[in-house]
Coordinates of C-alpha atoms and ligand atoms in Angstrom, one line a residue:
X1 CA 0.4 0.1 -0.4
X2 CA 2.8 2.6 1.0
X3 CA 5.0 1.6 -2.3
X4 CA 1.7 2.5 -4.6
X5 CA 0.8 5.4 -2.7
X6 CA 4.6 6.7 -3.3
X7 CA 4.3 5.7 -7.0
X8 CA 1.3 7.3 -7.0
X9 CA 3.1 10.7 -5.8
X10 CA 5.1 10.3 -8.2
X11 CA 3.6 10.0 -11.6
X12 CA 1.2 13.0 -10.5
X13 CA 4.7 15.1 -9.4
X14 CA 6.0 14.0 -13.0
X15 CA 3.3 14.1 -14.6
X16 CA 2.1 17.6 -13.7
X17 CA -0.6 16.0 -12.9
X18 CA -2.6 17.5 -9.8
X19 CA -6.0 17.4 -7.8
X20 CA -8.0 20.0 -9.6
X21 CA -8.7 23.2 -7.1
X22 CA -11.6 23.7 -5.4
X23 CA -13.1 27.2 -5.2
X24 CA -14.7 26.9 -2.0
X25 CA -16.9 24.5 0.2
X26 CA -20.6 25.1 0.0
X27 CA -23.0 25.4 2.5
X28 CA -24.9 21.5 3.0
X29 CA -27.3 21.1 3.2
X30 CA -28.4 22.4 -0.2
X31 CA -31.7 22.4 1.4
X32 CA -33.3 21.7 4.5
X33 CA -36.0 19.9 4.3
X34 CA -35.2 16.8 1.5
X35 CA -36.0 17.6 -2.0
X36 CA -36.8 15.0 -4.7
X37 CA -35.4 15.9 -8.9
X38 CA -36.4 12.8 -11.1
X39 CA -33.6 12.3 -13.4
X40 CA -33.1 10.1 -16.7
X41 CA -29.2 8.8 -16.4
X42 CA -28.9 6.7 -19.8
X43 CA -25.1 5.0 -20.5
X44 CA -23.2 2.7 -21.4
X45 CA -23.4 0.2 -18.4
X46 CA -26.4 1.4 -17.1
X47 CA -30.1 2.9 -18.2
X48 CA -31.4 4.3 -15.1
X49 CA -30.3 6.2 -12.1
X50 CA -29.1 2.3 -9.9
X51 CA -26.3 -0.1 -10.1
X52 CA -26.5 -1.5 -13.2
X53 CA -29.3 0.0 -13.9
X54 CA -31.5 -2.0 -11.7
X55 CA -33.9 1.0 -10.0
X56 CA -35.1 -0.4 -7.3
X57 CA -31.5 -0.1 -5.6
X58 CA -29.9 2.9 -4.5
X59 CA -26.0 3.8 -5.1
X60 CA -24.0 3.7 -1.9
X61 CA -23.2 7.2 -3.3
X62 CA -26.5 8.6 -3.9
X63 CA -27.3 7.6 -0.2
X64 CA -24.0 9.5 1.4
X65 CA -25.0 12.8 -1.3
X66 CA -28.2 12.6 -0.6
X67 CA -27.4 12.4 3.6
X68 CA -24.9 15.6 2.7
X69 CA -27.1 17.2 0.4
X70 CA -30.9 16.3 1.1
X71 CA -31.2 15.9 -2.1
X72 CA -33.1 13.0 -3.3
X73 CA -32.4 11.9 -7.0
X74 CA -35.2 9.6 -8.0
X75 CA -34.9 7.3 -11.7
X76 CA -37.2 8.4 -14.5
X77 CA -35.2 7.2 -17.2
X78 CA -36.8 6.4 -20.6
X79 CA -35.4 3.7 -22.7
X80 CA -34.2 1.5 -20.8
X81 CA -35.4 -1.5 -22.3
X82 CA -32.4 -0.7 -25.2
X83 CA -28.8 0.1 -24.3
X84 CA -28.6 2.6 -27.5
X85 CA -28.2 6.2 -25.6
X86 CA -29.8 8.1 -28.4
X87 CA -32.5 6.0 -28.9
X88 CA -33.2 6.3 -25.0
X89 CA -33.0 9.8 -25.7
X90 CA -35.3 10.5 -28.7
X91 CA -37.7 8.2 -26.6
X92 CA -37.4 11.2 -23.8
X93 CA -37.8 14.1 -26.0
X94 CA -40.6 11.9 -27.8
X95 CA -42.7 11.6 -23.9
X96 CA -42.9 16.0 -23.8
X97 CA -42.2 15.4 -20.4
X98 CA -38.4 16.2 -19.0
X99 CA -37.6 15.0 -15.4
X100 CA -36.3 17.3 -14.1
X101 CA -32.1 16.5 -14.6
X102 CA -31.6 15.0 -18.2
X103 CA -28.6 13.0 -17.8
X104 CA -26.3 10.3 -19.3
X105 CA -23.8 9.6 -22.7
X106 CA -24.2 11.5 -25.9
X107 CA -26.3 14.2 -24.1
X108 CA -24.0 17.4 -25.5
X109 CA -25.7 16.7 -28.9
X110 CA -29.8 16.7 -28.3
X111 CA -29.5 19.2 -24.9
X112 CA -27.4 21.9 -27.7
X113 CA -30.3 21.2 -30.4
X114 CA -32.9 21.7 -28.4
X115 CA -31.6 23.9 -25.4
X116 CA -32.1 26.6 -27.6
X117 CA -35.4 25.8 -28.1
X118 CA -36.2 25.6 -25.0
X119 CA -36.6 22.2 -23.6
X120 CA -33.6 23.1 -22.0
X121 CA -32.2 25.7 -19.4
X122 CA -29.4 28.0 -20.2
X123 CA -26.7 27.3 -17.3
X124 CA -24.7 30.2 -17.6
X125 CA -26.3 32.8 -15.2
X126 CA -27.1 29.7 -12.7
X127 CA -23.1 28.8 -12.8
X128 CA -22.9 32.6 -11.9
X129 CA -24.5 32.6 -9.1
X130 CA -25.1 30.2 -7.6
X131 CA -22.4 27.1 -8.1
X132 CA -18.3 29.0 -7.0
X133 CA -17.0 25.6 -7.9
X134 CA -18.3 24.1 -11.5
X135 CA -17.3 28.1 -12.3
X136 CA -13.9 28.0 -10.4
X137 CA -13.2 25.0 -12.6
X138 CA -14.1 26.3 -16.2
X139 CA -12.4 29.7 -15.1
X140 CA -9.2 27.9 -15.7
X141 CA -10.8 26.0 -18.7
X142 CA -12.2 28.8 -20.6
X143 CA -11.6 27.2 -24.0
X144 CA -13.6 24.4 -22.6
X145 CA -16.3 26.0 -21.6
X146 CA -16.7 27.3 -25.2
X147 CA -16.3 24.2 -26.6
X148 CA -19.6 22.9 -25.0
X149 CA -22.2 26.1 -26.0
X150 CA -24.9 25.6 -28.2
X151 CA -24.9 27.5 -31.0
X152 CA -27.0 30.6 -29.5
X153 CA -24.1 31.1 -26.8
X154 CA -25.2 29.6 -24.0
X155 CA -24.1 26.6 -22.2
X156 CA -26.9 23.7 -21.3
X157 CA -25.2 21.0 -20.0
X158 CA -22.3 20.5 -17.3
X159 CA -20.4 17.4 -18.6
X160 CA -18.0 14.3 -17.9
X161 CA -14.5 15.6 -17.5
X162 CA -12.1 13.1 -18.5
X163 CA -8.4 13.4 -16.6
X164 CA -5.0 12.1 -17.5
X165 CA -3.4 12.7 -20.3
X166 CA -2.1 10.1 -22.6
X167 CA -4.4 7.8 -23.9
X168 CA -2.1 5.4 -26.9
X169 CA 0.7 4.1 -27.7
X170 CA 2.8 2.4 -29.5
X171 CA 4.2 -0.8 -28.7
X172 CA 6.7 -2.6 -29.3
X173 CA 7.7 -6.9 -29.3
X174 CA 11.1 -5.8 -27.0
X175 CA 12.3 -9.8 -26.7
X176 CA 11.3 -9.3 -30.9
X177 CA 13.8 -6.8 -31.4
X178 CA 16.3 -8.6 -28.8
X179 CA 16.1 -11.9 -30.9
X180 CA 17.4 -10.2 -33.4
X181 CA 19.6 -7.7 -32.0
X182 CA 17.7 -4.9 -33.6
X183 CA 17.3 -1.7 -31.2
X184 CA 14.1 0.0 -30.8
X185 CA 13.2 2.3 -33.8
X186 CA 14.0 6.1 -33.1
X187 CA 12.9 7.7 -36.5
X188 CA 10.5 6.1 -39.5
X189 CA 13.8 4.9 -41.4
X190 CA 14.9 2.8 -38.5
X191 CA 10.9 1.6 -38.1
X192 CA 10.9 0.8 -41.4
X193 CA 13.8 -1.5 -41.3
X194 CA 12.7 -3.2 -38.2
X195 CA 9.1 -4.3 -39.9
X196 CA 11.3 -5.6 -42.7
X197 CA 13.7 -7.6 -40.3
X198 CA 10.6 -8.6 -38.4
X199 CA 9.1 -9.9 -41.9
X200 CA 12.1 -11.7 -42.9
X201 CA 14.3 -12.8 -39.9
X202 CA 11.8 -14.5 -38.0
X203 CA 11.6 -13.3 -34.5
X204 CA 9.4 -15.6 -33.6
X205 CA 11.9 -18.1 -34.5
X206 CA 9.2 -21.5 -36.2
X207 CA 11.3 -21.0 -38.9
X208 CA 8.1 -19.7 -40.8
X209 CA 7.6 -16.2 -42.7
X210 CA 4.6 -15.7 -40.5
X211 CA 5.1 -12.4 -38.7
X212 CA 2.3 -9.6 -39.6
X213 CA 5.2 -6.5 -38.4
X214 CA 2.6 -3.7 -37.8
X215 CA -1.3 -4.7 -36.8
X216 CA -3.8 -2.9 -35.2
X217 CA -7.2 -3.3 -33.6
X218 CA -8.9 0.4 -35.3
X219 CA -8.3 -0.3 -38.6
X220 CA -7.8 3.8 -38.3
X221 CA -5.6 3.3 -36.0
X222 CA -2.8 2.5 -38.8
X223 CA -3.5 6.0 -39.9
X224 CA -1.0 6.7 -36.7
X225 CA 1.2 6.0 -39.6
X226 CA 1.1 9.5 -41.2
X227 CA 2.6 11.4 -38.3
X228 CA 5.8 9.7 -39.8
X229 CA 6.0 12.0 -42.6
X230 CA 4.2 15.2 -41.0
X231 CA 0.4 14.0 -41.6
X232 CA -2.5 14.1 -39.2
X233 CA -4.6 11.8 -39.0
X234 CA -7.3 13.6 -36.8
X235 CA -7.6 16.5 -34.7
X236 CA -9.3 14.7 -31.8
X237 CA -9.7 11.9 -30.0
X238 CA -12.2 10.8 -32.3
X239 CA -10.9 9.4 -36.0
X240 CA -11.1 11.5 -39.1
X241 CA -11.4 15.4 -37.5
X242 CA -10.3 18.8 -38.3
X243 CA -7.3 20.4 -36.9
X244 CA -5.3 23.9 -37.0
X245 CA -2.8 24.2 -39.4
X246 CA -1.3 27.7 -39.0
X247 CA -4.0 29.2 -37.2
X248 CA -6.9 27.8 -40.1
X249 CA -8.8 25.0 -39.4
X250 CA -8.5 22.3 -42.2
X251 CA -8.5 18.6 -42.4
X252 CA -6.5 16.0 -42.8
X253 CA -7.5 14.2 -45.5
X254 CA -6.7 17.3 -47.9
X255 CA -3.2 18.0 -47.2
X256 CA 0.0 17.7 -49.6
X257 CA 1.7 16.0 -46.9
X258 CA -1.4 13.3 -45.9
X259 CA -0.9 12.3 -50.2
X260 CA 2.6 11.7 -49.6
X261 CA 2.3 9.9 -45.6
X262 CA -0.5 7.8 -47.5
X263 CA 2.0 7.0 -49.8
X264 CA 3.9 5.7 -48.0
X265 CA 1.3 3.5 -46.6
X266 CA 0.2 2.2 -49.9
X267 CA 4.0 1.0 -50.1
X268 CA 4.3 -0.4 -47.1
X269 CA 1.1 -2.2 -47.2
X270 CA 2.3 -3.6 -50.5
X271 CA 5.4 -5.0 -49.0
X272 CA 4.1 -7.0 -46.4
X273 CA 5.0 -4.6 -43.9
X274 CA 1.3 -4.2 -42.8
X275 CA -1.4 -6.6 -42.0
X276 CA -2.7 -7.8 -44.9
X277 CA -6.1 -7.8 -43.2
X278 CA -5.8 -4.4 -41.6
X279 CA -9.3 -3.5 -42.7
X280 CA -11.4 -6.3 -42.0
X281 CA -9.2 -8.6 -38.8
X282 CA -11.4 -6.2 -36.4
X283 CA -11.0 -5.9 -32.4
X284 CA -10.3 -9.0 -31.6
X285 CA -7.0 -8.8 -33.7
X286 CA -4.7 -7.6 -30.8
X287 CA -5.5 -10.9 -28.7
X288 CA -4.7 -13.3 -32.0
X289 CA -1.9 -11.7 -33.5
X290 CA 0.1 -11.4 -30.0
X291 CA -1.6 -14.5 -28.3
X292 CA -0.3 -16.2 -31.4
X293 CA 3.1 -14.4 -31.2
X294 CA 2.6 -13.2 -35.1
X295 CA 2.0 -9.9 -34.4
X296 CA 5.1 -7.3 -33.7
X297 CA 3.9 -3.8 -33.2
X298 CA 0.9 -1.8 -32.8
X299 CA -0.3 1.9 -31.7
X300 CA -3.1 0.9 -29.1
X301 CA -3.7 2.1 -25.4
X302 CA -1.6 2.0 -23.2
X303 CA -3.5 0.2 -20.0
X304 CA -5.0 -2.6 -21.7
X305 CA -2.2 -3.1 -24.7
X306 CA -0.2 -3.1 -21.2
X307 CA -2.1 -6.6 -19.7
X308 CA -0.2 -8.7 -21.9
X309 CA 2.9 -9.5 -20.9
X310 CA 1.0 -10.7 -17.4
X311 CA -1.8 -12.6 -19.3
X312 CA 0.2 -14.3 -21.8
X313 CA 3.1 -14.8 -19.6
X314 CA 3.2 -18.5 -19.5
X315 CA 2.3 -19.0 -23.2
X316 CA 4.1 -17.1 -25.5
X317 CA 8.1 -17.7 -23.9
X318 CA 10.1 -14.5 -23.4
X319 CA 7.3 -11.9 -24.0
X320 CA 7.8 -8.4 -23.6
X321 CA 5.5 -5.9 -25.8
X322 CA 6.5 -2.2 -24.4
X323 CA 5.4 1.0 -25.4
X324 CA 8.2 3.4 -27.3
X325 CA 9.1 6.1 -28.3
X326 CA 6.7 7.8 -31.6
X327 CA 9.3 7.8 -33.5
X328 CA 10.2 10.3 -35.2
X329 CA 9.0 12.3 -38.5
X330 CA 11.0 12.7 -41.8
X331 CA 11.4 16.0 -40.5
X332 CA 12.0 14.8 -37.0
X333 CA 9.0 15.8 -35.2
X334 CA 8.3 13.5 -33.0
X335 CA 4.3 13.5 -31.1
X336 CA 2.0 11.4 -29.9
X337 CA -1.4 12.2 -32.3
X338 CA -3.8 10.2 -29.4
X339 CA -4.6 11.9 -26.2
X340 CA -7.8 12.5 -23.5
X341 CA -9.9 14.7 -24.6
X342 CA -10.5 16.9 -22.1
X343 CA -14.4 16.8 -22.2
X344 CA -17.4 14.6 -22.9
X345 CA -20.7 14.2 -24.5
X346 CA -21.8 13.1 -22.1
X347 CA -23.4 14.5 -18.4
X348 CA -25.8 16.5 -16.5
X349 CA -28.9 18.9 -18.3
X350 CA -31.7 20.9 -16.2
X351 CA -35.1 20.1 -18.0
X352 CA -37.5 23.5 -18.9
X353 CA -39.9 22.0 -16.2
X354 CA -37.7 21.9 -12.9
X355 CA -38.9 24.4 -11.0
X356 CA -35.8 24.5 -8.8
X357 CA -32.8 25.1 -11.0
X358 CA -31.1 27.3 -8.3
X359 CA -31.2 23.8 -5.8
X360 CA -30.3 22.0 -8.5
X361 CA -27.1 24.3 -9.8
X362 CA -26.2 23.6 -6.5
X363 CA -26.5 19.9 -6.4
X364 CA -24.5 19.9 -9.6
X365 CA -21.9 21.9 -8.1
X366 CA -22.0 19.9 -5.0
X367 CA -19.4 17.1 -7.6
X368 CA -17.2 19.8 -8.3
X369 CA -16.3 20.7 -4.7
X370 CA -13.9 18.3 -3.0
X371 CA -16.2 16.0 -1.1
X372 CA -18.2 16.2 -4.0
X373 CA -15.8 14.9 -6.5
X374 CA -14.1 12.5 -4.4
X375 CA -17.7 10.8 -4.0
X376 CA -18.2 11.0 -7.7
X377 CA -14.6 9.5 -8.0
X378 CA -13.6 6.8 -5.0
X379 CA -17.0 6.6 -4.0
X380 CA -17.9 6.6 0.1
X381 CA -15.1 7.2 2.0
X382 CA -14.1 4.1 4.5
X383 CA -15.8 1.9 2.4
X384 CA -14.1 1.6 -0.9
X385 CA -11.3 3.7 0.0
X386 CA -9.1 6.4 2.5
X387 CA -7.8 9.1 3.0
X388 CA -3.8 8.6 4.0
X389 CA -1.4 11.3 4.0
X390 CA -3.9 13.4 2.1
X391 CA -4.1 11.0 -0.6
X392 CA -7.5 9.2 -1.4
X393 CA -6.5 5.3 -1.7
X394 CA -8.8 2.8 -2.6
X395 CA -8.8 -0.8 0.1
X396 CA -6.8 -3.9 -1.0
X397 CA -10.6 -5.4 -1.0
X398 CA -11.2 -3.2 -4.1
X399 CA -8.1 -3.3 -5.8
X400 CA -7.2 -6.7 -5.4
X401 CA -11.1 -8.5 -5.9
X402 CA -10.2 -9.5 -9.0
X403 CA -12.5 -6.7 -10.5
X404 CA -11.7 -3.9 -12.9
X405 CA -11.9 -1.3 -10.1
X406 CA -13.8 1.0 -12.7
X407 CA -16.2 -1.9 -12.9
X408 CA -16.5 -1.8 -9.4
X409 CA -17.0 1.6 -8.8
X410 CA -20.0 1.4 -11.6
X411 CA -22.2 -0.3 -8.8
X412 CA -21.1 1.9 -6.3
X413 CA -22.5 5.0 -7.9
X414 CA -19.0 6.6 -8.6
X415 CA -17.7 7.2 -12.0
X416 CA -21.5 7.4 -13.8
X417 CA -22.1 10.0 -16.4
X418 CA -22.9 12.8 -14.5
X419 CA -21.3 16.0 -15.0
X420 CA -18.1 15.9 -12.6
X421 CA -14.2 16.2 -12.9
X422 CA -12.6 13.0 -13.3
X423 CA -9.4 12.2 -11.1
X424 CA -6.6 10.7 -12.3
X425 CA -5.6 9.6 -8.9
X426 CA -8.5 7.1 -9.5
X427 CA -7.4 5.2 -12.5
X428 CA -3.3 5.8 -11.6
X429 CA -3.7 2.9 -8.6
X430 CA -5.0 -0.2 -11.0
X431 CA -2.1 0.6 -14.2
X432 CA 0.2 -1.8 -14.1
X433 CA 3.2 -1.2 -13.4
X434 CA 4.5 -1.9 -17.7
X435 CA 2.3 0.9 -19.0
X436 CA 3.4 3.0 -16.0
X437 CA 7.0 2.5 -16.8
X438 CA 5.3 3.5 -20.8
X439 CA 3.9 6.5 -19.3
X440 CA 6.9 7.3 -17.6
X441 CA 8.7 7.5 -20.4
X442 CA 6.5 9.6 -22.8
X443 CA 6.8 11.9 -19.8
X444 CA 10.5 12.4 -20.6
X445 CA 9.8 14.4 -24.0
X446 CA 7.3 17.0 -24.8
X447 CA 4.8 15.0 -26.9
X448 CA 1.4 15.5 -26.9
X449 CA -0.6 17.7 -29.9
X450 CA -3.4 20.5 -29.6
X451 CA -6.6 18.5 -29.6
X452 CA -9.1 20.6 -31.8
X453 CA -12.1 21.4 -29.7
X454 CA -13.6 24.0 -31.6
X455 CA -16.7 25.8 -30.8
X456 CA -20.1 25.7 -31.5
X457 CA -21.7 26.6 -35.2
X458 CA -24.2 29.2 -35.2
X459 CA -27.7 27.8 -37.1
X460 CA -26.5 28.8 -40.6
X461 CA -23.7 27.3 -40.6
X462 CA -24.7 24.0 -38.8
X463 CA -26.8 23.9 -41.6
X464 CA -24.0 24.1 -44.5
X465 CA -22.1 21.4 -42.8
X466 CA -24.3 19.1 -42.5
X467 CA -25.2 19.9 -46.2
X468 CA -21.9 19.2 -46.8
X469 CA -20.3 17.1 -44.7
X470 CA -21.4 13.7 -44.3
X471 CA -20.9 13.0 -48.4
X472 CA -17.5 15.1 -48.2
X473 CA -16.2 12.5 -45.5
X474 CA -17.7 9.4 -47.4
X475 CA -15.7 10.0 -50.3
X476 CA -12.4 10.8 -48.3
X477 CA -12.6 7.6 -46.7
X478 CA -13.6 5.3 -49.9
X479 CA -10.3 7.0 -50.8
X480 CA -8.8 6.2 -48.4
X481 CA -9.0 3.1 -48.2
X482 CA -8.9 1.7 -51.9
X483 CA -5.3 3.9 -52.0
X484 CA -4.1 1.7 -49.4
X485 CA -5.7 -1.4 -50.8
X486 CA -3.1 -0.8 -53.6
X487 CA -6.9 0.8 -56.3
X488 CA -5.6 3.6 -57.6
X489 CA -2.3 5.6 -56.8
X490 CA -2.6 8.6 -54.5
X491 CA -0.1 10.5 -55.6
X492 CA -1.3 10.4 -59.6
X493 CA -5.0 11.1 -58.5
X494 CA -4.6 14.0 -56.3
X495 CA -5.5 17.0 -58.2
X496 CA -8.6 15.5 -59.1
X497 CA -9.6 13.8 -55.7
X498 CA -9.1 17.8 -54.7
X499 CA -11.1 18.9 -57.3
X500 CA -13.8 16.4 -56.1
X501 CA -13.5 17.3 -52.8
X502 CA -14.3 21.3 -53.8
X503 CA -16.8 20.2 -55.7
X504 CA -18.6 18.7 -53.0
X505 CA -18.2 22.0 -51.3
X506 CA -15.0 21.2 -49.0
X507 CA -14.4 25.0 -49.0
X508 CA -18.0 26.1 -48.5
X509 CA -17.7 24.0 -45.5
X510 CA -14.3 26.0 -44.3
X511 CA -16.0 29.2 -45.4
X512 CA -15.0 31.7 -42.8
X513 CA -14.6 29.8 -40.2
X514 CA -10.4 31.0 -40.6
X515 CA -9.9 30.6 -36.8
X516 CA -12.2 28.0 -34.5
X517 CA -15.3 27.9 -35.7
X518 CA -15.5 25.3 -36.7
X519 CA -16.8 21.8 -34.0
X520 CA -15.9 19.3 -35.1
X521 CA -16.9 17.6 -32.3
X522 CA -20.6 18.8 -32.2
X523 CA -21.1 16.7 -34.7
X524 CA -18.7 13.9 -36.0
X525 CA -18.0 12.4 -32.6
X526 CA -19.5 9.2 -32.3
Ligands
CA601 CA1 8.3 -17.1 -37.5

């Protein structure tokens, strides 16, 4: 336990992550007499506000929140038979009878569409006047406040705000490198040489040329190779997004660096350095290719990918799949394009029919106070965690239960998709050693690039975007896949491709959005 705590302190220091700053204590209870507020809470882990969606039970976290605030949330979730949040939201909106609070996953789009039409209450003044902790958080993160605004300039929901820096990393079979007497590749030329050696020199030692040098689970991850030629694959934590280049909003797939990078990816694919089944193998690729001792390198999540060293220790002799630094690009630039998004389209909003907006925003604010944030992140103090020298530390019974800590928290009512600031100290405590070392390695460089969060469209911009963009993206992805598979040549086809994009409205979509008017995450994230 002590070692764990020290390690946590060390990484928090090196990653410059700190516990959230809290504005001030709030007056509790919020109301003198118990006040019931109804809630729609629909997300992946629970369709309804109760453990695993069982609304006949009350979360331990809810019980404590009731004691502290005197506000009782009462489930009134629509679409509980469906796991699809959008379907549940449509059912909810169709009733015309909204509960006091509308929460859960993927609420940003509907709330920002129907808020300006009167279905939800604007939160700007409520936050200013009654929510000092929320206000303090967003005063420190003004870009995120802008990014959650609806097209009328108002904010209609308080988001779930993820914490932590890194998401995916580059991984290589270190034991294969060792077997072939190779070093970790530090630039694009060395990366190429390593992949060729994995293909040709039998690093798995079975006498067959069966290795798959580079593979991915999500096919879009093959596009990270674009970074090696100074091109981008996306501007945010979802794929295929706009990014800011020299102060302008552009799409990565309309840049000359993309043309050159994709030409190289197509070459590598043709040479057998990239999995021939890259577009079809799917989510089992990592399990299968590592488990069968066939895959050499990938780009995937730090924590879960590091788990294979433990899972395969008895199955593949010497198995050692570890993070390595992103190789330098052709111009010497070293970036890790993938990182966590600072705010999610998940959280909660106050419906028009809520007769207690002040009490509700004070309740929302509670989850941004120090006490409320600990409850939202770690569960009930003394039950799942203890404060040890000023740090919230999970009990051994939680860390060693054999169940992932996040799954346990979901049943406690912690890490639920209410609007709250996540605390990375929650995740670090169950991140495995090999991933921790990788994170420390990545922290020795300045690798992460800015994400493009954008700002809200106005109504006209939204109309133009909805009219043109979907078919543009479809076309770009069709051409992209064809070029990688060797149908057509991206360099020869480039002028025709750009002409087609402009004919489809690419320039119209970007018109008058010379800085940050385009909110890619608004309509494109999924
Ligand atoms: Ca072999």
